[in-house]
């Protein structure tokens, strides 16, 4: 069933919003962890909050609370650019969220995400690197839920 014009415009706005998220996030590639930009501190959750705010998408400030923002994406394959990806903290035996990033793209069935890393600053990594694979919790759609 074809979408009517009103719904197509809404779909186009969401797609362009996701593209803007990536464009804004990529501007900061290489910036050191905890760098200050405007009034934001770019730890992982601060980076996510700042980038999403640039496209008028409001999320909470902490990785502990960002796991509740938006709507859960049930399957990794259904993640879209701009979704929040949530990981456990450094203690992989504790299920408490401790790190977040933004879904960037898929390549060869591998999900890539952009985030603020303590060791690399703003960077792009993939979900199947052992460090992240063992700590993955879930993905949250905060753009398509508006």
C-alpha positions as MATLAB code, in Angstrom:
seq = 'XXXXXXXXXXXXXXXXXXXXXXXXXXXXXXXXXXXXXXXXXXXXXXXXXXXXXXXXXXXXXXXXXXXXXXXXXXXXXXXXXXXXXXXXXXXXXXXXXXXXXXXXXXXXXXXXXXXXXXXXXXXXXXXXXXXXXXXXXXXXXXXXXX';
ca = [
       0.000    0.000    0.000;
       1.599    3.322   -1.008;
       2.132    5.964    1.620;
       0.112    9.128    1.310;
       1.983   12.411    0.875;
       1.701   13.397    4.547;
       3.227   10.111    5.730;
       5.921   10.228    3.039;
       6.965   13.678    4.258;
       7.242   12.360    7.814;
       9.340    9.412    6.620;
      11.601   11.744    4.616;
      12.073   13.992    7.660;
      13.113   11.045    9.823;
      15.559    9.818    7.172;
      17.093   13.257    6.746;
      17.280   13.636   10.533;
      19.263   10.393   10.726;
      21.617   11.627    8.001;
      22.103   14.899    9.895;
      22.957   12.995   13.072;
      25.795   11.234   11.250;
      27.028   14.386    9.545;
      27.108   16.243   12.871;
      28.782   13.354   14.702;
      31.467   12.874   12.047;
      32.596   16.506   12.447;
      34.094   15.513   15.792;
      36.014   12.391   14.732;
      39.377   12.390   16.511;
      38.359   14.859   19.229;
      39.704   13.751   22.619;
      37.489   12.104   25.233;
      35.918   14.601   27.652;
      36.647   17.537   25.354;
      34.378   20.515   25.911;
      32.274   21.748   22.988;
      30.050   24.727   23.699;
      28.619   23.731   27.105;
      28.813   19.968   26.496;
      31.465   17.594   27.811;
      32.122   14.801   25.320;
      32.199   11.725   27.463;
      30.144    8.988   25.778;
      26.668   10.039   26.925;
      27.440   13.757   26.623;
      28.455   13.223   22.995;
      25.233   11.297   22.252;
      23.067   13.922   23.960;
      24.812   16.822   22.185;
      24.614   15.283   18.702;
      20.948   14.318   19.059;
      20.050   17.767   20.431;
      21.421   19.263   17.196;
      18.486   17.594   15.402;
      15.959   18.494   18.112;
      15.933   15.025   19.638;
      16.076   15.152   23.419;
      17.601   12.359   25.467;
      18.751   12.077   29.050;
      22.354   12.836   30.045;
      23.634    9.526   31.433;
      24.274    6.127   29.841;
      22.420    4.657   32.825;
      19.260    6.546   31.824;
      19.719    6.583   28.030;
      18.917    2.863   28.026;
      15.330    3.943   28.774;
      15.091    6.688   26.126;
      13.053    6.000   23.002;
      11.971    2.516   22.004;
      13.977   -0.700   22.140;
      15.139   -2.109   18.798;
      14.642   -5.858   19.168;
      17.140   -7.071   16.562;
      20.575   -5.625   15.775;
      19.806   -5.990   12.060;
      16.914   -3.528   12.526;
      19.109   -0.750   13.942;
      19.301    2.466   11.940;
      21.772    5.345   11.870;
      21.289    7.621   14.859;
      19.916    4.932   17.168;
      21.615    4.774   20.560;
      23.683    1.638   21.181;
      24.123    0.754   24.859;
      26.880   -1.290   26.489;
      27.728   -2.478   29.969;
      30.470   -0.591   31.747;
      33.985   -1.974   32.088;
      32.784   -4.685   34.478;
      31.121   -7.015   31.983;
      29.590   -9.075   34.808;
      27.423   -6.133   35.867;
      24.504   -5.441   33.506;
      24.382   -1.758   34.402;
      24.805    0.516   31.367;
      28.170    2.213   31.298;
      28.815    3.219   27.689;
      26.768    4.486   24.730;
      27.267    5.485   21.130;
      25.257    6.149   17.983;
      24.638    3.575   15.264;
      26.589    4.706   12.200;
      26.147    2.091    9.450;
      26.185   -1.580    8.480;
      28.890   -3.051    6.285;
      29.061   -6.780    5.482;
      26.434   -7.511    8.165;
      28.533   -5.702   10.779;
      27.134   -2.787   12.758;
      29.441    0.217   13.131;
      28.881    2.931   15.714;
      30.378    6.321   16.489;
      31.181    7.118   20.100;
      33.473    8.871   22.528;
      36.131    6.392   23.629;
      38.467    6.994   26.575;
      41.470    5.758   24.566;
      40.632    6.995   21.041;
      38.318    9.979   21.509;
      35.477   10.297   19.004;
      35.861    7.254   16.789;
      33.989    4.596   14.822;
      34.164    0.980   15.999;
      32.129   -2.116   15.263;
      29.893   -4.173   17.495;
      31.740   -7.441   16.941;
      35.064   -6.321   18.371;
      35.402   -8.575   21.446;
      35.457   -5.660   23.903;
      32.102   -4.365   22.651;
      30.493   -7.683   21.720;
      30.861   -8.941   25.304;
      29.338   -5.771   26.736;
      26.473   -5.110   24.307;
      23.106   -4.567   26.004;
      20.648   -3.108   23.487;
      19.795   -0.481   20.891;
      17.290    2.360   21.378;
      15.445    4.184   18.588;
      15.056    7.775   19.747;
      14.459    9.342   16.324;
      11.679    7.226   14.821;
       9.673    7.473   18.032;
       9.071   11.230   17.875;
];
